[in-house]
Structures are given as structure tokens and as C-alpha cells.
mmCIF file with all atom_site columns, C-alpha atoms in Angstrom:
data_model
loop_
_atom_site.group_PDB
_atom_site.id
_atom_site.type_symbol
_atom_site.label_atom_id
_atom_site.label_alt_id
_atom_site.label_comp_id
_atom_site.label_asym_id
_atom_site.label_entity_id
_atom_site.label_seq_id
_atom_site.pdbx_PDB_ins_code
_atom_site.Cartn_x
_atom_site.Cartn_y
_atom_site.Cartn_z
_atom_site.occupancy
_atom_site.B_iso_or_equiv
_atom_site.pdbx_formal_charge
_atom_site.auth_seq_id
_atom_site.auth_comp_id
_atom_site.auth_asym_id
_atom_site.auth_atom_id
_atom_site.pdbx_PDB_model_num
ATOM 1   C CA . MET A 1 1   ? -26.464 -72.320 -25.290 1.00 48.00 ? 218 MET A CA 1
ATOM 2   C CA . ALA A 1 2   ? -25.235 -70.063 -28.043 1.00 49.00 ? 219 ALA A CA 1
ATOM 3   C CA . GLU A 1 3   ? -28.809 -69.675 -29.231 1.00 50.00 ? 220 GLU A CA 1
ATOM 4   C CA . THR A 1 4   ? -29.979 -68.523 -25.825 1.00 50.00 ? 221 THR A CA 1
ATOM 5   C CA . LYS A 1 5   ? -27.304 -65.843 -25.682 1.00 50.00 ? 222 LYS A CA 1
ATOM 6   C CA . SER A 1 6   ? -28.210 -64.502 -29.082 1.00 49.00 ? 223 SER A CA 1
ATOM 7   C CA . SER A 1 7   ? -31.902 -64.566 -28.260 1.00 49.00 ? 224 SER A CA 1
ATOM 8   C CA . VAL A 1 8   ? -31.221 -62.696 -25.037 1.00 47.00 ? 225 VAL A CA 1
ATOM 9   C CA . THR A 1 9   ? -29.129 -60.123 -26.814 1.00 50.00 ? 226 THR A CA 1
ATOM 10  C CA . ASP A 1 10  ? -31.722 -59.813 -29.562 1.00 51.00 ? 227 ASP A CA 1
ATOM 11  C CA . HIS A 1 11  ? -34.383 -59.355 -26.940 1.00 50.00 ? 228 HIS A CA 1
ATOM 12  C CA . ARG A 1 12  ? -32.381 -56.528 -25.341 1.00 50.00 ? 229 ARG A CA 1
ATOM 13  C CA . HIS A 1 13  ? -31.982 -54.791 -28.661 1.00 50.00 ? 230 HIS A CA 1
ATOM 14  C CA . GLU A 1 14  ? -35.683 -54.978 -29.238 1.00 52.00 ? 231 GLU A CA 1
ATOM 15  C CA . GLN A 1 15  ? -36.462 -53.256 -25.930 1.00 55.00 ? 232 GLN A CA 1
ATOM 16  C CA . SER A 1 16  ? -34.227 -50.254 -26.489 1.00 54.00 ? 233 SER A CA 1
ATOM 17  C CA . PRO A 1 17  ? -35.649 -47.577 -28.756 1.00 54.00 ? 234 PRO A CA 1
ATOM 18  C CA . PRO A 1 18  ? -33.864 -47.073 -32.000 1.00 54.00 ? 235 PRO A CA 1
ATOM 19  C CA . GLN A 1 19  ? -31.354 -44.283 -31.816 1.00 57.00 ? 236 GLN A CA 1
ATOM 20  C CA . SER A 1 20  ? -31.544 -42.009 -34.779 1.00 53.00 ? 237 SER A CA 1
ATOM 21  C CA . THR A 1 21  ? -29.189 -39.210 -35.609 1.00 57.00 ? 238 THR A CA 1
ATOM 22  C CA . GLU A 1 22  ? -31.936 -37.440 -37.480 1.00 58.00 ? 239 GLU A CA 1
ATOM 23  C CA . ARG A 1 23  ? -34.237 -35.145 -35.563 1.00 57.00 ? 240 ARG A CA 1
ATOM 24  C CA . PRO A 1 24  ? -37.749 -34.249 -36.495 1.00 56.00 ? 241 PRO A CA 1
ATOM 25  C CA . PRO A 1 25  ? -38.120 -30.976 -38.348 1.00 58.00 ? 242 PRO A CA 1
ATOM 26  C CA . GLY A 1 26  ? -38.052 -27.907 -36.099 1.00 57.00 ? 243 GLY A CA 1
ATOM 27  C CA . GLN A 1 27  ? -36.106 -29.701 -33.380 1.00 57.00 ? 244 GLN A CA 1
ATOM 28  C CA . GLU A 1 28  ? -32.653 -29.518 -34.868 1.00 59.00 ? 245 GLU A CA 1
ATOM 29  C CA . HIS A 1 29  ? -29.957 -29.400 -32.240 1.00 62.00 ? 246 HIS A CA 1
ATOM 30  C CA . ARG A 1 30  ? -28.639 -25.861 -32.246 1.00 67.00 ? 247 ARG A CA 1
ATOM 31  C CA . GLN A 1 31  ? -25.507 -24.882 -30.402 1.00 68.00 ? 248 GLN A CA 1
ATOM 32  C CA . PRO A 1 32  ? -25.681 -21.612 -28.566 1.00 67.00 ? 249 PRO A CA 1
ATOM 33  C CA . PRO A 1 33  ? -23.967 -18.896 -30.563 1.00 70.00 ? 250 PRO A CA 1
ATOM 34  C CA . GLN A 1 34  ? -20.334 -18.496 -29.574 1.00 78.00 ? 251 GLN A CA 1
ATOM 35  C CA . PRO A 1 35  ? -19.395 -14.965 -28.593 1.00 75.00 ? 252 PRO A CA 1
ATOM 36  C CA . GLU A 1 36  ? -17.052 -13.269 -30.976 1.00 83.00 ? 253 GLU A CA 1
ATOM 37  C CA . PRO A 1 37  ? -13.543 -12.488 -29.691 1.00 82.00 ? 254 PRO A CA 1
ATOM 38  C CA . LEU A 1 38  ? -14.233 -8.821  -30.306 1.00 85.00 ? 255 LEU A CA 1
ATOM 39  C CA . ASP A 1 39  ? -17.310 -9.016  -28.072 1.00 84.00 ? 256 ASP A CA 1
ATOM 40  C CA . ILE A 1 40  ? -15.298 -10.761 -25.366 1.00 88.00 ? 257 ILE A CA 1
ATOM 41  C CA . TRP A 1 41  ? -12.601 -8.089  -25.489 1.00 89.00 ? 258 TRP A CA 1
ATOM 42  C CA . SER A 1 42  ? -15.212 -5.345  -25.543 1.00 90.00 ? 259 SER A CA 1
ATOM 43  C CA . ASP A 1 43  ? -16.930 -6.769  -22.461 1.00 89.00 ? 260 ASP A CA 1
ATOM 44  C CA . TRP A 1 44  ? -13.606 -7.179  -20.697 1.00 91.00 ? 261 TRP A CA 1
ATOM 45  C CA . LEU A 1 45  ? -12.603 -3.624  -21.555 1.00 92.00 ? 262 LEU A CA 1
ATOM 46  C CA . SER A 1 46  ? -15.895 -2.200  -20.301 1.00 92.00 ? 263 SER A CA 1
ATOM 47  C CA . GLN A 1 47  ? -15.525 -4.149  -17.045 1.00 90.00 ? 264 GLN A CA 1
ATOM 48  C CA . ALA A 1 48  ? -11.952 -2.891  -16.676 1.00 89.00 ? 265 ALA A CA 1
ATOM 49  C CA . VAL A 1 49  ? -13.080 0.697   -17.260 1.00 92.00 ? 266 VAL A CA 1
ATOM 50  C CA . THR A 1 50  ? -15.863 0.299   -14.707 1.00 91.00 ? 267 THR A CA 1
ATOM 51  C CA . ALA A 1 51  ? -13.479 -1.213  -12.160 1.00 88.00 ? 268 ALA A CA 1
ATOM 52  C CA . GLY A 1 52  ? -10.940 1.548   -12.811 1.00 88.00 ? 269 GLY A CA 1
ATOM 53  C CA . SER A 1 53  ? -13.506 4.292   -12.360 1.00 91.00 ? 270 SER A CA 1
ATOM 54  C CA . ASP A 1 54  ? -14.736 2.655   -9.155  1.00 90.00 ? 271 ASP A CA 1
ATOM 55  C CA . ILE A 1 55  ? -11.188 2.488   -7.811  1.00 91.00 ? 272 ILE A CA 1
ATOM 56  C CA . ALA A 1 56  ? -10.564 6.116   -8.786  1.00 90.00 ? 273 ALA A CA 1
ATOM 57  C CA . GLU A 1 57  ? -13.756 7.195   -7.009  1.00 92.00 ? 274 GLU A CA 1
ATOM 58  C CA . LEU A 1 58  ? -12.774 5.190   -3.916  1.00 92.00 ? 275 LEU A CA 1
ATOM 59  C CA . PHE A 1 59  ? -9.320  6.784   -3.993  1.00 91.00 ? 276 PHE A CA 1
ATOM 60  C CA . ARG A 1 60  ? -10.817 10.287  -4.285  1.00 92.00 ? 277 ARG A CA 1
ATOM 61  C CA . LEU A 1 61  ? -13.191 9.726   -1.369  1.00 92.00 ? 278 LEU A CA 1
ATOM 62  C CA . GLU A 1 62  ? -10.489 8.164   0.765   1.00 93.00 ? 279 GLU A CA 1
ATOM 63  C CA . VAL A 1 63  ? -8.133  11.086  0.090   1.00 91.00 ? 280 VAL A CA 1
ATOM 64  C CA . GLN A 1 64  ? -10.892 13.493  1.146   1.00 93.00 ? 281 GLN A CA 1
ATOM 65  C CA . LEU A 1 65  ? -11.318 11.564  4.401   1.00 92.00 ? 282 LEU A CA 1
ATOM 66  C CA . ALA A 1 66  ? -7.559  11.485  4.960   1.00 91.00 ? 283 ALA A CA 1
ATOM 67  C CA . LEU A 1 67  ? -7.263  15.241  4.385   1.00 92.00 ? 284 LEU A CA 1
ATOM 68  C CA . GLY A 1 68  ? -10.070 15.875  6.869   1.00 93.00 ? 285 GLY A CA 1
ATOM 69  C CA . ASP A 1 69  ? -8.324  13.667  9.413   1.00 93.00 ? 286 ASP A CA 1
ATOM 70  C CA . ALA A 1 70  ? -4.997  15.414  8.731   1.00 93.00 ? 287 ALA A CA 1
ATOM 71  C CA . ARG A 1 71  ? -6.622  18.776  9.508   1.00 95.00 ? 288 ARG A CA 1
ATOM 72  C CA . ARG A 1 72  ? -8.010  17.383  12.754  1.00 95.00 ? 289 ARG A CA 1
ATOM 73  C CA . MET A 1 73  ? -4.595  15.964  13.672  1.00 95.00 ? 290 MET A CA 1
ATOM 74  C CA . LEU A 1 74  ? -2.994  19.363  13.023  1.00 95.00 ? 291 LEU A CA 1
ATOM 75  C CA . LEU A 1 75  ? -5.510  21.028  15.351  1.00 96.00 ? 292 LEU A CA 1
ATOM 76  C CA . LEU A 1 76  ? -4.817  18.414  18.022  1.00 96.00 ? 293 LEU A CA 1
ATOM 77  C CA . ALA A 1 77  ? -1.073  19.013  17.646  1.00 94.00 ? 294 ALA A CA 1
ATOM 78  C CA . LEU A 1 78  ? -1.631  22.753  18.023  1.00 96.00 ? 295 LEU A CA 1
ATOM 79  C CA . LEU A 1 79  ? -3.625  22.083  21.191  1.00 96.00 ? 296 LEU A CA 1
ATOM 80  C CA . ALA A 1 80  ? -1.009  19.683  22.536  1.00 97.00 ? 297 ALA A CA 1
ATOM 81  C CA . LEU A 1 81  ? 1.959   21.979  21.916  1.00 96.00 ? 298 LEU A CA 1
ATOM 82  C CA . PRO A 1 82  ? 1.206   24.500  24.709  1.00 96.00 ? 299 PRO A CA 1
ATOM 83  C CA . MET A 1 83  ? 0.392   21.652  27.059  1.00 97.00 ? 300 MET A CA 1
ATOM 84  C CA . MET A 1 84  ? 3.735   19.972  26.324  1.00 96.00 ? 301 MET A CA 1
ATOM 85  C CA . MET A 1 85  ? 5.531   23.269  26.916  1.00 96.00 ? 302 MET A CA 1
ATOM 86  C CA . LEU A 1 86  ? 3.799   23.677  30.280  1.00 97.00 ? 303 LEU A CA 1
ATOM 87  C CA . LEU A 1 87  ? 4.613   20.072  31.150  1.00 97.00 ? 304 LEU A CA 1
ATOM 88  C CA . TRP A 1 88  ? 8.271   20.629  30.299  1.00 96.00 ? 305 TRP A CA 1
ATOM 89  C CA . LEU A 1 89  ? 8.406   23.827  32.359  1.00 96.00 ? 306 LEU A CA 1
ATOM 90  C CA . GLY A 1 90  ? 6.757   22.048  35.267  1.00 97.00 ? 307 GLY A CA 1
ATOM 91  C CA . PHE A 1 91  ? 9.291   19.209  35.040  1.00 97.00 ? 308 PHE A CA 1
ATOM 92  C CA . ALA A 1 92  ? 12.190  21.687  34.858  1.00 97.00 ? 309 ALA A CA 1
ATOM 93  C CA . ALA A 1 93  ? 10.799  23.644  37.836  1.00 97.00 ? 310 ALA A CA 1
ATOM 94  C CA . LEU A 1 94  ? 10.462  20.413  39.819  1.00 97.00 ? 311 LEU A CA 1
ATOM 95  C CA . MET A 1 95  ? 14.072  19.429  39.053  1.00 96.00 ? 312 MET A CA 1
ATOM 96  C CA . THR A 1 96  ? 15.224  22.939  39.981  1.00 97.00 ? 313 THR A CA 1
ATOM 97  C CA . TRP A 1 97  ? 13.290  22.800  43.234  1.00 98.00 ? 314 TRP A CA 1
ATOM 98  C CA . LEU A 1 98  ? 14.758  19.386  44.098  1.00 97.00 ? 315 LEU A CA 1
ATOM 99  C CA . VAL A 1 99  ? 18.313  20.680  43.474  1.00 97.00 ? 316 VAL A CA 1
ATOM 100 C CA . ILE A 1 100 ? 17.622  23.784  45.603  1.00 97.00 ? 317 ILE A CA 1
ATOM 101 C CA . ASP A 1 101 ? 16.146  21.629  48.370  1.00 97.00 ? 318 ASP A CA 1
ATOM 102 C CA . TYR A 1 102 ? 19.015  19.131  48.289  1.00 96.00 ? 319 TYR A CA 1
ATOM 103 C CA . SER A 1 103 ? 21.877  21.645  48.028  1.00 96.00 ? 320 SER A CA 1
ATOM 104 C CA . GLY A 1 104 ? 20.299  24.603  49.801  1.00 96.00 ? 321 GLY A CA 1
ATOM 105 C CA . SER A 1 105 ? 21.673  26.916  47.092  1.00 96.00 ? 322 SER A CA 1
ATOM 106 C CA . VAL A 1 106 ? 19.497  28.809  44.633  1.00 96.00 ? 323 VAL A CA 1
ATOM 107 C CA . THR A 1 107 ? 22.487  29.180  42.319  1.00 97.00 ? 324 THR A CA 1
ATOM 108 C CA . CYS A 1 108 ? 22.839  25.393  41.992  1.00 96.00 ? 325 CYS A CA 1
ATOM 109 C CA . GLY A 1 109 ? 19.108  25.128  41.297  1.00 96.00 ? 326 GLY A CA 1
ATOM 110 C CA . LEU A 1 110 ? 19.276  27.754  38.524  1.00 96.00 ? 327 LEU A CA 1
ATOM 111 C CA . LEU A 1 111 ? 22.358  26.033  37.107  1.00 97.00 ? 328 LEU A CA 1
ATOM 112 C CA . ALA A 1 112 ? 20.442  22.727  37.025  1.00 96.00 ? 329 ALA A CA 1
ATOM 113 C CA . PHE A 1 113 ? 17.570  24.525  35.251  1.00 96.00 ? 330 PHE A CA 1
ATOM 114 C CA . VAL A 1 114 ? 19.931  25.902  32.581  1.00 97.00 ? 331 VAL A CA 1
ATOM 115 C CA . LEU A 1 115 ? 21.815  22.587  32.177  1.00 97.00 ? 332 LEU A CA 1
ATOM 116 C CA . LEU A 1 116 ? 18.551  20.665  31.789  1.00 96.00 ? 333 LEU A CA 1
ATOM 117 C CA . HIS A 1 117 ? 17.413  23.007  29.024  1.00 96.00 ? 334 HIS A CA 1
ATOM 118 C CA . GLY A 1 118 ? 20.884  22.986  27.427  1.00 97.00 ? 335 GLY A CA 1
ATOM 119 C CA . ALA A 1 119 ? 20.918  19.168  27.334  1.00 97.00 ? 336 ALA A CA 1
ATOM 120 C CA . ALA A 1 120 ? 17.458  19.172  25.764  1.00 96.00 ? 337 ALA A CA 1
ATOM 121 C CA . LEU A 1 121 ? 18.590  21.661  23.098  1.00 96.00 ? 338 LEU A CA 1
ATOM 122 C CA . VAL A 1 122 ? 21.737  19.626  22.313  1.00 98.00 ? 339 VAL A CA 1
ATOM 123 C CA . SER A 1 123 ? 19.685  16.457  21.860  1.00 97.00 ? 340 SER A CA 1
ATOM 124 C CA . ILE A 1 124 ? 17.215  18.348  19.635  1.00 96.00 ? 341 ILE A CA 1
ATOM 125 C CA . ARG A 1 125 ? 20.129  19.681  17.548  1.00 96.00 ? 342 ARG A CA 1
ATOM 126 C CA . LEU A 1 126 ? 21.599  16.173  17.089  1.00 96.00 ? 343 LEU A CA 1
ATOM 127 C CA . LEU A 1 127 ? 18.234  14.798  16.020  1.00 95.00 ? 344 LEU A CA 1
ATOM 128 C CA . TRP A 1 128 ? 17.787  17.753  13.637  1.00 94.00 ? 345 TRP A CA 1
ATOM 129 C CA . GLN A 1 129 ? 21.108  16.967  11.925  1.00 94.00 ? 346 GLN A CA 1
ATOM 130 C CA . ARG A 1 130 ? 20.220  13.286  11.651  1.00 92.00 ? 347 ARG A CA 1
ATOM 131 C CA . TYR A 1 131 ? 16.858  14.014  10.048  1.00 90.00 ? 348 TYR A CA 1
ATOM 132 C CA . LYS A 1 132 ? 18.386  16.640  7.771   1.00 90.00 ? 349 LYS A CA 1
ATOM 133 C CA . ARG A 1 133 ? 20.805  14.030  6.403   1.00 88.00 ? 350 ARG A CA 1
ATOM 134 C CA . SER A 1 134 ? 17.955  11.641  5.638   1.00 85.00 ? 351 SER A CA 1
ATOM 135 C CA . LEU A 1 135 ? 16.080  14.418  3.789   1.00 84.00 ? 352 LEU A CA 1
ATOM 136 C CA . LYS A 1 136 ? 18.912  14.506  1.258   1.00 84.00 ? 353 LYS A CA 1
ATOM 137 C CA . LEU A 1 137 ? 17.910  10.962  0.185   1.00 83.00 ? 354 LEU A CA 1
ATOM 138 C CA . PRO A 1 138 ? 21.431  9.522   0.442   1.00 85.00 ? 355 PRO A CA 1
ATOM 139 C CA . LEU A 1 139 ? 20.613  6.017   -0.819  1.00 84.00 ? 356 LEU A CA 1
ATOM 140 C CA . THR A 1 140 ? 18.724  7.318   -3.829  1.00 85.00 ? 357 THR A CA 1
ATOM 141 C CA . ARG A 1 141 ? 21.574  9.666   -4.662  1.00 82.00 ? 358 ARG A CA 1
ATOM 142 C CA . GLN A 1 142 ? 24.058  6.816   -4.296  1.00 86.00 ? 359 GLN A CA 1
ATOM 143 C CA . HIS A 1 143 ? 22.082  4.573   -6.652  1.00 82.00 ? 360 HIS A CA 1
ATOM 144 C CA . LEU A 1 144 ? 21.598  7.408   -9.129  1.00 80.00 ? 361 LEU A CA 1
ATOM 145 C CA . GLN A 1 145 ? 25.313  8.212   -9.108  1.00 86.00 ? 362 GLN A CA 1
ATOM 146 C CA . ALA A 1 146 ? 26.166  4.526   -9.578  1.00 84.00 ? 363 ALA A CA 1
ATOM 147 C CA . PHE A 1 147 ? 23.716  4.341   -12.471 1.00 79.00 ? 364 PHE A CA 1
ATOM 148 C CA . MET A 1 148 ? 25.058  7.503   -14.077 1.00 80.00 ? 365 MET A CA 1
ATOM 149 C CA . GLY A 1 149 ? 28.621  6.300   -13.521 1.00 81.00 ? 366 GLY A CA 1
ATOM 150 C CA . GLY A 1 150 ? 27.740  3.032   -15.245 1.00 71.00 ? 367 GLY A CA 1
ATOM 151 C CA . MET A 1 151 ? 26.169  4.941   -18.132 1.00 67.00 ? 368 MET A CA 1
ATOM 152 C CA . GLN A 1 152 ? 29.276  7.118   -18.501 1.00 74.00 ? 369 GLN A CA 1
ATOM 153 C CA . HIS A 1 153 ? 31.493  4.032   -18.265 1.00 68.00 ? 370 HIS A CA 1
ATOM 154 C CA . ASN A 1 154 ? 29.502  2.342   -21.059 1.00 64.00 ? 371 ASN A CA 1
ATOM 155 C CA . GLU A 1 155 ? 29.650  5.477   -23.216 1.00 64.00 ? 372 GLU A CA 1
ATOM 156 C CA . THR A 1 156 ? 33.442  5.643   -22.981 1.00 66.00 ? 373 THR A CA 1
ATOM 157 C CA . GLN A 1 157 ? 33.825  1.964   -23.914 1.00 64.00 ? 374 GLN A CA 1
ATOM 158 C CA . THR A 1 158 ? 31.489  1.939   -26.926 1.00 58.00 ? 375 THR A CA 1
ATOM 159 C CA . PRO A 1 159 ? 33.433  2.389   -30.154 1.00 57.00 ? 376 PRO A CA 1
ATOM 160 C CA . GLU A 1 160 ? 32.302  5.166   -32.433 1.00 57.00 ? 377 GLU A CA 1
ATOM 161 C CA . PRO A 1 161 ? 31.321  4.059   -35.953 1.00 53.00 ? 378 PRO A CA 1
#
């Protein structure tokens, strides 16, 4: 039985072609040339420059579109301003008319007209003060003062050589 196994294994070895590490001349196995690190960095840098210039061009074009839209929005605001003024006057006239109709006194109607406009001006003034405070950048100033205070505190504690 041992002979049959060896004959079978010998028979298998005979069927497989001999594997040689040597190649015929002209068919040497050549590895593709590895790119140099400098070439890799150069390619990467050129791609980064191309991407950066594309992004800059996109930014420039988008800013041009935004400026065009801002001009159009300004024109629309200028058109809407007189219409809002007329709407406000119409609303105030309606309120005045309702007060005159309800009370029967023109004086009360004119007083309602003045009070309505006075209340609107007071609310505008309060909003103006609120927005004016936020224009002073209070949180940024607070952080800057804390930073500068910390810098001054560190300067006073550092011993002089």
C-alpha cells in the first residue's frame, strides 16, 4: 500500500510542469518603476494648486452673483419702502376713522392717530437702542478684556531676571 501511494504521488509530480525560477532571456520579470517621493509630492502640490485655483474662481463668481442679487434686493427694498409707508398711513387712517366713528369726536380720533404713531416711534427707539448695543460687540470685548487682564496678571507675576 505504501508503494501505491508513492507511485500516485510520483505520477502527480510527473504531470505538473517543472517550476523554474529562471525565465527565458528577454522575459525577465520587471516591477513597474516606483514613483519617487518627490514626484508624489509634486503631483500632490499641483493638484492642490489646481483645486485652490478652482475654489478661488468659484468664490469670485459666486461673490459676483451675490453682489448682483444684493443690488436687486436693494432696489426691491426701495420699491417696498413707499408702499409700506402708504400701508402704515392707511392703517393709521382706518384706526382714526374707527375711533371717530365709535366716539363721535374728531379730537379723540386725532389723539388716537398721534398715540398710534407715538407708540410706533417708541418701539422703534427701543429696538434701535437694542441693536446699537449689539453693534458694540459686547461678548468680543468681554473676552478681549479677560484675555488682556490675564496677560497683565501673568506679567505682574513673572519674576524679572
